[in-house]
C-alpha positions in Angstrom: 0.0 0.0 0.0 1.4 3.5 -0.9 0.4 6.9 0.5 -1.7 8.7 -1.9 0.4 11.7 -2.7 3.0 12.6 0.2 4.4 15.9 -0.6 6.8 17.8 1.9 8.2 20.7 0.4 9.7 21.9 2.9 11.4 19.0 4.5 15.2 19.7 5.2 18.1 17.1 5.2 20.5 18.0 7.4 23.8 17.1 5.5 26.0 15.9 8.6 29.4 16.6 6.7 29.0 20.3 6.1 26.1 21.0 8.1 24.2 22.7 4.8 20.4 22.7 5.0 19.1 20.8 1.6 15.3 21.0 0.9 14.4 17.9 -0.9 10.8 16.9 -2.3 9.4 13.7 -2.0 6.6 12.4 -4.1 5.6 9.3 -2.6 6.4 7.0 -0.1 5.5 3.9 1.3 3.3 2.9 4.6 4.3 0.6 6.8 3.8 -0.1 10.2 6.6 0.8 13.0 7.7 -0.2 16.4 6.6 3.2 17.6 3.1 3.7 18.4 0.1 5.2 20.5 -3.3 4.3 21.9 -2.6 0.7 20.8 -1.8 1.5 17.4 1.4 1.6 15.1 2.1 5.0 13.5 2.2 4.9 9.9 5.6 4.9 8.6 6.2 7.3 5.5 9.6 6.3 4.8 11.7 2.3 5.4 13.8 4.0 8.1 10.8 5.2 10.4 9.7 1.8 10.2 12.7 0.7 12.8 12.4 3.9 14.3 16.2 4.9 13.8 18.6 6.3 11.6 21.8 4.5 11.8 23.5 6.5 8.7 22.5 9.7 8.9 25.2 10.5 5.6 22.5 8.7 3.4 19.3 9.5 5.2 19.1 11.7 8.4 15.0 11.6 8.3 11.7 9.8 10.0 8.4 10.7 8.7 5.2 9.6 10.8 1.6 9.9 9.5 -0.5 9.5 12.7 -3.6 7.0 12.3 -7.4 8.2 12.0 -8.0 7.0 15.7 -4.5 8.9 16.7 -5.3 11.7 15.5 -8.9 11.7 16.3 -7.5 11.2 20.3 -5.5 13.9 20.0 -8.2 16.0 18.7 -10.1 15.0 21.8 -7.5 16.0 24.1 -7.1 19.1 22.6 -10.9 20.0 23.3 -11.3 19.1 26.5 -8.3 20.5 28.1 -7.9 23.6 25.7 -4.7 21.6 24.4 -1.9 19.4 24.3 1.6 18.5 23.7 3.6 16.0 21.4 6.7 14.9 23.3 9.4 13.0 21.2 12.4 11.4 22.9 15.5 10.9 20.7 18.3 8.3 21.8 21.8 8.9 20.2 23.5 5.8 19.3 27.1 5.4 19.6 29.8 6.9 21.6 30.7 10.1 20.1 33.8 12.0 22.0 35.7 15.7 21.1 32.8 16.7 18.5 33.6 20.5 17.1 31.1 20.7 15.0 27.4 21.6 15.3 24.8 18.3 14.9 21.4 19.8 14.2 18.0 17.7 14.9 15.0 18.7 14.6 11.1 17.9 15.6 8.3 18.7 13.8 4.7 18.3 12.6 3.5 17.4 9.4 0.3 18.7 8.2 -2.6 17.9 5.5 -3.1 20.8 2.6 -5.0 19.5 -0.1 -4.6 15.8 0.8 -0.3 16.6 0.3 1.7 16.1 3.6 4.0 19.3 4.4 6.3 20.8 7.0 4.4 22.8 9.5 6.7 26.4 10.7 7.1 24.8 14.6 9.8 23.3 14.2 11.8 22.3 17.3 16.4 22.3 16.5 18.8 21.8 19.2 22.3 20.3 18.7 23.1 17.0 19.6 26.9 18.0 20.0 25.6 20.2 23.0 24.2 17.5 24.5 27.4 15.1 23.9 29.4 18.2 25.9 26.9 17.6 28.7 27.4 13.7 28.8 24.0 13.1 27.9 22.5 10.7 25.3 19.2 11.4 25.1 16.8 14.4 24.8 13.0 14.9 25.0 11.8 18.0 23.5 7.4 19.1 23.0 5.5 21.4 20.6 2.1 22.6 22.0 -1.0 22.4 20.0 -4.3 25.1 21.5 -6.0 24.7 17.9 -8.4 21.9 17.8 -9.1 22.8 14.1 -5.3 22.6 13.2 -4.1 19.1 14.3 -1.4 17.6 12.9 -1.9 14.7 10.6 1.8 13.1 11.5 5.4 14.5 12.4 8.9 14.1 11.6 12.3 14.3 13.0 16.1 14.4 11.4 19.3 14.3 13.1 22.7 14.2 12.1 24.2 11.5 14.7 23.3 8.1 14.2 20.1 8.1 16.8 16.5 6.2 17.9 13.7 7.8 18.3 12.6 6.0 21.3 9.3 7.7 22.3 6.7 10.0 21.0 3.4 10.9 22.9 0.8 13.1 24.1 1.3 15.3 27.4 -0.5 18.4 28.9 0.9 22.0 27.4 4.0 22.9 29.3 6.8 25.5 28.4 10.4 25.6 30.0 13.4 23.3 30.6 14.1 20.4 33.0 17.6 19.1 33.4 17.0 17.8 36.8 17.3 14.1 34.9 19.1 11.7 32.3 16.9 12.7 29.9 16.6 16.7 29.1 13.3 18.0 28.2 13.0 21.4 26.1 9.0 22.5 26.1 7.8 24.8 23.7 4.8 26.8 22.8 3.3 26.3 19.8 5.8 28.3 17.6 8.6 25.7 18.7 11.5 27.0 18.9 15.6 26.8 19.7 17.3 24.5 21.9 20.7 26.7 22.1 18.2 29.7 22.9 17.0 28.6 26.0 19.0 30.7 28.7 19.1 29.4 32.4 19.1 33.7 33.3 15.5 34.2 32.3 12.4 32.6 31.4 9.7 34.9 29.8 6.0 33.3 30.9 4.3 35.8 28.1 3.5 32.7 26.1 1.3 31.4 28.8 -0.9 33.9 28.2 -1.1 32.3 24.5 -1.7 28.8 26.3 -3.6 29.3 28.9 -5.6 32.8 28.5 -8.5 33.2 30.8 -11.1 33.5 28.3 -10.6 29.3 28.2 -12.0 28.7 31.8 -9.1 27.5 33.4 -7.4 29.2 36.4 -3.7 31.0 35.6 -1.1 28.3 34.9 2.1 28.0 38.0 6.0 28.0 37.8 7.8 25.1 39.2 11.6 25.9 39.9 13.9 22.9 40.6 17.0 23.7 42.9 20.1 21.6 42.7 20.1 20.2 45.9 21.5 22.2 49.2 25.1 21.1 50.2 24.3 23.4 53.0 21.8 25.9 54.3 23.7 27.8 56.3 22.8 28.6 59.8 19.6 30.0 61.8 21.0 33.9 61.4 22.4 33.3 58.0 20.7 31.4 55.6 21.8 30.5 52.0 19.3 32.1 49.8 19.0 32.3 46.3 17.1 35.4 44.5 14.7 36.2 41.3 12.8 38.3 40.4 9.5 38.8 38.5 8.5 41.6 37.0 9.0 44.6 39.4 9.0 41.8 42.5 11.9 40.7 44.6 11.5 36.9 45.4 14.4 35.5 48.7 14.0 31.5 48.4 15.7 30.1 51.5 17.3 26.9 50.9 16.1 23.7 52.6 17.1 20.4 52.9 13.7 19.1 52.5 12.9 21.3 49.8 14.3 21.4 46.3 11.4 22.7 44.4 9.0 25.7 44.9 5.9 26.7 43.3 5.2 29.9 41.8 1.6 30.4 41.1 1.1 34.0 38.3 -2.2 34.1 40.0 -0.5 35.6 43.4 1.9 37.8 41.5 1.6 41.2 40.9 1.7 41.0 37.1 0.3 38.3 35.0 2.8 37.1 32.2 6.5 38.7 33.0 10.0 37.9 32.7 11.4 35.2 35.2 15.0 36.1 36.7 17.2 34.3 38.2 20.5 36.1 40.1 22.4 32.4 40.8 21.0 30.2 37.5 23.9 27.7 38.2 21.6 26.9 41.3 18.2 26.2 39.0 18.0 23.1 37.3 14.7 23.0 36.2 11.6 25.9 34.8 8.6 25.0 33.8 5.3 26.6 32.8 2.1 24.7 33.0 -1.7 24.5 33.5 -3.7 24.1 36.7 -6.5 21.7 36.7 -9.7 22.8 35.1 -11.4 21.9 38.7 -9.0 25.0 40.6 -11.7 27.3 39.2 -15.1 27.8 41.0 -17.8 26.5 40.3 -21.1 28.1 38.6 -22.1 29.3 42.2 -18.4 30.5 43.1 -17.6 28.0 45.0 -13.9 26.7 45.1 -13.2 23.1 46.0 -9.4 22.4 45.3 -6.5 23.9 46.6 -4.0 25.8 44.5 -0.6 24.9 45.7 1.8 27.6 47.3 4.7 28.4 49.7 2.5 29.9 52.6 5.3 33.2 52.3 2.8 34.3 49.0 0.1 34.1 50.8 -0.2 37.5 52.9 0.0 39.3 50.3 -1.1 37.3 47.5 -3.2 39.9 45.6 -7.4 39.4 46.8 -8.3 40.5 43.0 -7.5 37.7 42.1 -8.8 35.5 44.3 -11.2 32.3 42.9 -14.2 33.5 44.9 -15.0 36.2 46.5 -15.3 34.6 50.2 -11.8 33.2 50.3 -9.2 31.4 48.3 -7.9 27.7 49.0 -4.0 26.7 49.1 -2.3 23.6 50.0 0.7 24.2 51.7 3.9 22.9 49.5 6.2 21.8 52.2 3.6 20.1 54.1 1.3 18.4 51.5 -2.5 17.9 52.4 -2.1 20.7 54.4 -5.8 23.0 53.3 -4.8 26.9 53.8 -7.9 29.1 53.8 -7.5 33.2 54.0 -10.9 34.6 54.3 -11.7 37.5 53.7 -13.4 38.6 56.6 -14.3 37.3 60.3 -18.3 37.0 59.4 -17.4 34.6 56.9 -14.7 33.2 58.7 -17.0 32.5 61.7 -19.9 30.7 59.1 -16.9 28.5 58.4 -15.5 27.5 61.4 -16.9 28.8 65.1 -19.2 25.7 65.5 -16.5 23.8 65.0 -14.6 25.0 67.4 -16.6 24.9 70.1 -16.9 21.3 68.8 -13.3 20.3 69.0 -11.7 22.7 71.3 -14.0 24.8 73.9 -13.9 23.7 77.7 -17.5 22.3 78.4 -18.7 22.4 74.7 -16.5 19.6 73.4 -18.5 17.1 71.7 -21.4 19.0 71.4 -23.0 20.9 68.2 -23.9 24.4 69.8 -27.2 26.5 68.2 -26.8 28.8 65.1 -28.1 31.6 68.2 -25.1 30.4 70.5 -22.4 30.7 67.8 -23.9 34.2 66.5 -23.0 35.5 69.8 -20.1 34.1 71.1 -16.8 34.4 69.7 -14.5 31.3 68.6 -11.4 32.3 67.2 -9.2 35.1 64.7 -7.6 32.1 63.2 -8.0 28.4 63.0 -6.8 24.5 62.9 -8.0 21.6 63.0 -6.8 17.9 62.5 -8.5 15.2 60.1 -9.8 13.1 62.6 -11.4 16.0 64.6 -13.1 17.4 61.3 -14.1 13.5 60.4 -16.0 13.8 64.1 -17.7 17.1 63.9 -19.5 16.1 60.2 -20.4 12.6 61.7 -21.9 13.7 64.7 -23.8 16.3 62.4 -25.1 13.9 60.4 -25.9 10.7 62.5 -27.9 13.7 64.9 -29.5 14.9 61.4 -28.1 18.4 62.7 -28.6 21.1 60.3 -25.9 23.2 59.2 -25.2 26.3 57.9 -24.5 26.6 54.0 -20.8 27.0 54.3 -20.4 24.6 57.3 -21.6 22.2 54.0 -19.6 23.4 52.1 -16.4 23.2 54.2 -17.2 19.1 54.6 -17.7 19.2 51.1 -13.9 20.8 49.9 -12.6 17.9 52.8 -13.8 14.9 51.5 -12.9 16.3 47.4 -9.1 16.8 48.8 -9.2 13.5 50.8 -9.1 15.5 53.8 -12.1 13.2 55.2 -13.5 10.0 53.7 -17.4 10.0 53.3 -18.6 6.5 54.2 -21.8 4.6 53.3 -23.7 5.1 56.3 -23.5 8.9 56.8 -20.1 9.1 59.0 -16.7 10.0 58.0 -13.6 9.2 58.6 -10.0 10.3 59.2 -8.4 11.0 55.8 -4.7 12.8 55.6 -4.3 16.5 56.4 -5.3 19.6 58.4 -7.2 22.5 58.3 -5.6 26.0 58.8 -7.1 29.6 58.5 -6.9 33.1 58.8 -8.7 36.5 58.1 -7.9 39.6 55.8 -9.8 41.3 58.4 -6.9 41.1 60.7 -4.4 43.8 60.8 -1.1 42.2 58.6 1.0 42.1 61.6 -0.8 39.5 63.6 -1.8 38.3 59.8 2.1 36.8 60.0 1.7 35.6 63.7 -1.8 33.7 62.9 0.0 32.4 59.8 3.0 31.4 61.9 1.0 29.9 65.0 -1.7 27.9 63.2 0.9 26.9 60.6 3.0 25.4 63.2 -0.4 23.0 64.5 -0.8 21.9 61.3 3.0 20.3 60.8 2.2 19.2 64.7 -1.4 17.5 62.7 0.9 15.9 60.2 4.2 15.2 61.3 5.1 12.7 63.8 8.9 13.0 64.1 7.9 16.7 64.9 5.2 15.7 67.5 7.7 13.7 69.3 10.1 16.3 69.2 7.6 18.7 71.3 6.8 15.6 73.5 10.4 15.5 74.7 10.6 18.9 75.8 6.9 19.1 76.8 7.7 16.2 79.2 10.9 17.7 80.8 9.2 21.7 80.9 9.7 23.1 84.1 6.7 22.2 86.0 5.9 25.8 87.6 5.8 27.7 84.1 3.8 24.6 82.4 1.4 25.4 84.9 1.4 29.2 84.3 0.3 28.9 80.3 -1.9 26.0 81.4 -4.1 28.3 83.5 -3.3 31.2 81.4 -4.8 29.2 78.6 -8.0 28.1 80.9 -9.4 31.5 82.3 -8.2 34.3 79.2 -11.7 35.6 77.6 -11.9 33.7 74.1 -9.4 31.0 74.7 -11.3 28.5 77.3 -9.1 25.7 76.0 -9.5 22.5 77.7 -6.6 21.7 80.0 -7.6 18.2 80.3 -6.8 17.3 76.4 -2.7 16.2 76.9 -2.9 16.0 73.0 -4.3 20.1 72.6 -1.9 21.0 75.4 1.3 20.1 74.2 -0.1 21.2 70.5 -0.7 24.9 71.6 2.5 24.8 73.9 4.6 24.3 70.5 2.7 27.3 69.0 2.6 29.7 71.6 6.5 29.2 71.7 7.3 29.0 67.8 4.1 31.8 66.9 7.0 34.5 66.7 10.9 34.7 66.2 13.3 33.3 68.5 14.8 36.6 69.9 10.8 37.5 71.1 10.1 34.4 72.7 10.8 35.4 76.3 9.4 38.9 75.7 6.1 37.6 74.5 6.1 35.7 78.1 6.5 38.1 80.4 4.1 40.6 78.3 1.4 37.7 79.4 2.6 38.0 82.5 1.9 41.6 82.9 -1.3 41.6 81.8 -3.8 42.2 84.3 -6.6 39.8 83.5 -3.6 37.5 83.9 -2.6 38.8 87.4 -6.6 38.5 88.6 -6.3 34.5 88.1 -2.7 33.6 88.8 -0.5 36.7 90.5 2.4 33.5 91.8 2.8 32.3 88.8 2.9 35.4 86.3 5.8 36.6 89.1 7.7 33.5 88.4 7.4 34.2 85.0 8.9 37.5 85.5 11.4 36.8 87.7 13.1 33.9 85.9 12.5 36.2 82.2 10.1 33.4 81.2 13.5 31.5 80.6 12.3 28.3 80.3 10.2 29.0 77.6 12.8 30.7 75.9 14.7 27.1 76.1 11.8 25.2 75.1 12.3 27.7 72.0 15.4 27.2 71.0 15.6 23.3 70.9 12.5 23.7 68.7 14.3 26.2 66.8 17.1 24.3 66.0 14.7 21.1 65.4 12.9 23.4 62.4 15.6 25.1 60.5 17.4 21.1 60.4 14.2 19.2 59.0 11.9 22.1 57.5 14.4 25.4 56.4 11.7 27.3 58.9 12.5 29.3 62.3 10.4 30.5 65.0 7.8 32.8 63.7 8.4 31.6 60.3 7.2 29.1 58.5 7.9 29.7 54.7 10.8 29.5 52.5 9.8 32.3 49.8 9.7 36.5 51.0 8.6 39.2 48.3 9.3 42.3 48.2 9.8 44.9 45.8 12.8 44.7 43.4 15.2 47.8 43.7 
């Protein structure tokens, strides 16, 4: 069987010799089937060489042309249209060892497309230089062309190269732009006007194309940045740590280095400017950029309701710009260092309060635990400014709700509904729920930014305590050897303050809030922060021996307690007392 007319006029043969560009016509071919495929189905081979998927003497042929199959390019099609595009990722293996090359040795990716039932070269067009790649000790590359128009679909693709090479792989994957040379195999992304390999600059990164590939008039939230760091030899020390800096449009971003942490997420939706130039003051640092989609399911829903998280170093998030929140109530992170970790920041008290209040009577309030106070109780008593909550408390509250048939309010619903979507809480058959992975944090735009950064810091710190059980033994260790006298002193403090009425009988909430009030603000405050309690009068009315203690010893102790905790959180997280993020912004000078 022979292709009806193959015609590709503009197809180049890279002459490997002199490196000249020949455009050479072809006027038919044959089909064949070839070892490389998709969806269960052999490409079509448009030349003997594609068949085997390799070019072994790229002097007499450097070329593989692919026709896809009605079914292949019917899938792609599909993809296309329900995620507002794709990719096509090829993979090319060079074969041989190939040592002191001078020369350039082009390759290039490419699609082929149907004009008039004649096959010809599309304009993106990927090249790089497999002689670059050689210098880097590598052997294989993957590059990507983009496709956003369902109504221009390739109808196959082609590659040349002018080292003996395989083409081990081609196949579908979401629209991406950027570099990744965190592994064996390099992969160069590009938009859908391709583009150069030996263009790509590890000093910038311009995310203007995104707004080609993911504009908002599609219905999908603003695509993210993922950075990959080489990772940290050291980070320093508590009062010095290594930190690398780029910038963003007129933003100044400080990354702090972490052992833990060799990636960060950079979401355009919490920057000041949409599509801008990435920079990057130490690039031999950065390993990896790349531009992508969020999920279609980020954005809210038809009644501005948002469900999913968008994932973020909790350092954006004070300032992350409220235009562009997802709904107009709050907006919904997951915190990347400590995955399944739900973030809201509402944007007022009222609303926080609808959210949460019941709750915390529910979980937390001495002489209300356990119980599902009134919608009259709740509208006139105060819970808290900020919030946490463990999984298996939140699996407790919405089963006791529902096995009493209790009726809640609309975003009290709502709240059980974004747990059990994000695993939170698992929804079993006979109305209860159960514990799932994660925590719930919160905090108000209502509150002045200040104690913003100490809310963040404090209820932060519960929810690695929720989800981290090397760090909850950690606090056990020093909770068990505290000095008796001032254990006893936050203890009470804790039990009689207006708005706290924590339960001093819960070992587990003790040692919990004992962490936070220590770790809610930097190390140099910590005994400060003390002895202000201790001065307060309210304090004095309920326990006058023990606030003097306090400020007698300089609430030493605590200021102990701190820095073993301190220590413990810069070695395993990158963080400090009073800080739990990794990324500052500020203006750029």
């Amino acid at each position: 069987m022979t292709h009806k007319l193959v015609k590709a006029s503009f197809l180049t043969f890279l002459l490997a010799a002199t490196g000249i560009i020949i455009y050479v016509t072809f006027a038919r071919m044959s089909v064949s089937g070839t070892v490389l495929g998709m969806n269960g189905e052999s490409f079509i081979a448009l030349n003997s060489q594609a068949a085997k998927a390799r070019v072994t003497s790229p002097y007499k042929n450097s070329s593989l042309y692919y026709q896809f199959t009605n079914n292949q390019r019917t899938h792609l099609m599909n993809r296309i249209q329900k995620n507002s595009g794709a990719a096509v990722q090829a993979t090319f293996k060079i074969l041989g060892k190939h040592e002191n090359l001078k020369n350039e040795k082009p390759f290039e990716f490419g699609f082929l497309y149907d004009t008039d039932g004649k096959l010809s070269v599309g304009n993106n067009i990927v090249k790089g230089d497999f002689a670059q790649l050689v210098h880097r000790g590598k052997d294989a590359v993957s590059v990507s062309i983009c496709i956003c128009d369902a109504n221009n679909v390739p109808s196959g693709f082609f590659v040349h190269g002018t080292l003996p090479y395989e083409l081990a792989e081609i196949r579908i994957v979401d629209m991406k732009i950027g570099w990744d040379r965190s592994s064996s195999i390099e992969l160069y992304a590009f938009g859908v006007n391709g583009g150069d390999i030996s263009n790509v600059s590890a000093k910038k990164f311009d995310t203007a194309e995104g707004a080609v590939l993911f504009p908002s008039d599609k219905n999908f939230p603003m695509p993210k940045v993922i950075v990959k760091l080489k990772p940290a030899k050291t980070i320093g020390t508590l009062n010095n740590q290594e930190t690398l800096t780029i910038y963003y449009g007129k933003e100044k971003f400080s990354v702090r280095r972490s052992y833990s942490q060799n990636s960060f997420t950079l979401q355009l939706a919490g920057l000041k400017s949409d599509y801008d130039m990435l920079e990057f003051a130490e690039p031999a640092e950065i390993i990896s950029v790349m531009l992508s989609g969020n999920e279609k399911k980020l954005n809210a829903d038809n009644k501005g309701r948002v469900y999913y998280p968008l994932v973020t170093d909790l350092g954006l998030i004070v300032k992350w710009p409220q235009q562009k929140w997802r709904t107009q109530d709050y907006e919904l992170f997951e915190w990347e260092e400590i995955p399944n970790v739900l973030f809201f920041d509402f944007a007022d008290y009222e609303v926080q309060n609808d959210f949460l209040t019941r709750l915390a009577y529910f979980v937390e309030k001495a002489g209300y635990r356990g119980t599902l106070v009134s919608d009259d109780f709740i509208a006139t008593h105060h819970g808290y400014n900020a919030h946490d909550y463990k999984a298996k408390d939140l699996a407790e509250f919405f089963t006791t709700a529902s096995l009493q048939d209790f009726q809640l309010k609309p975003r009290e619903l709502l709240l059980r509904d974004i747990l059990v979507k994000n695993n939170v809480i698992i929804e079993e058959k006979d109305g209860a729920y159960s514990e799932g992975k994660g925590a719930v944090i919160s905090i108000s735009r209502q509150s002045p930014e200040n104690l913003r950064w100490q809310f963040l810091a404090h209820e932060s710190w519960h929810g690695i305590f929720f989800t981290n059980e090397s760090f909850r033994h950690k606090v056990s260790l020093i909770y068990n050897a505290f000095d008796d006298t001032s254990l006893e002193f936050i203890k009470t403090f804790w039990e009689t303050q207006n708005g706290l009425n924590y339960d001093r009988n819960d070992d587990y909430l003790m040692r919990n809030e004992f962490m936070a009030y220590i770790m809610q603000q930097r190390f140099s405050a910590i005994g400060d922060y003390f002895v202000s309690l201790a001065k307060r009068n309210s304090v004095n009315q309920f326990e006058p021996e023990l606030a003097a203690y306090i400020r007698d010893t300089q609430a030493s102790e605590f200021v102990a307690a701190g820095k073993e905790l301190n220590d413990y959180a810069f070695n395993n997280f990158g963080f400090a007392a009073g800080r739990v993020h990794l990324i500052s912004r500020s203006y750029r000078d």
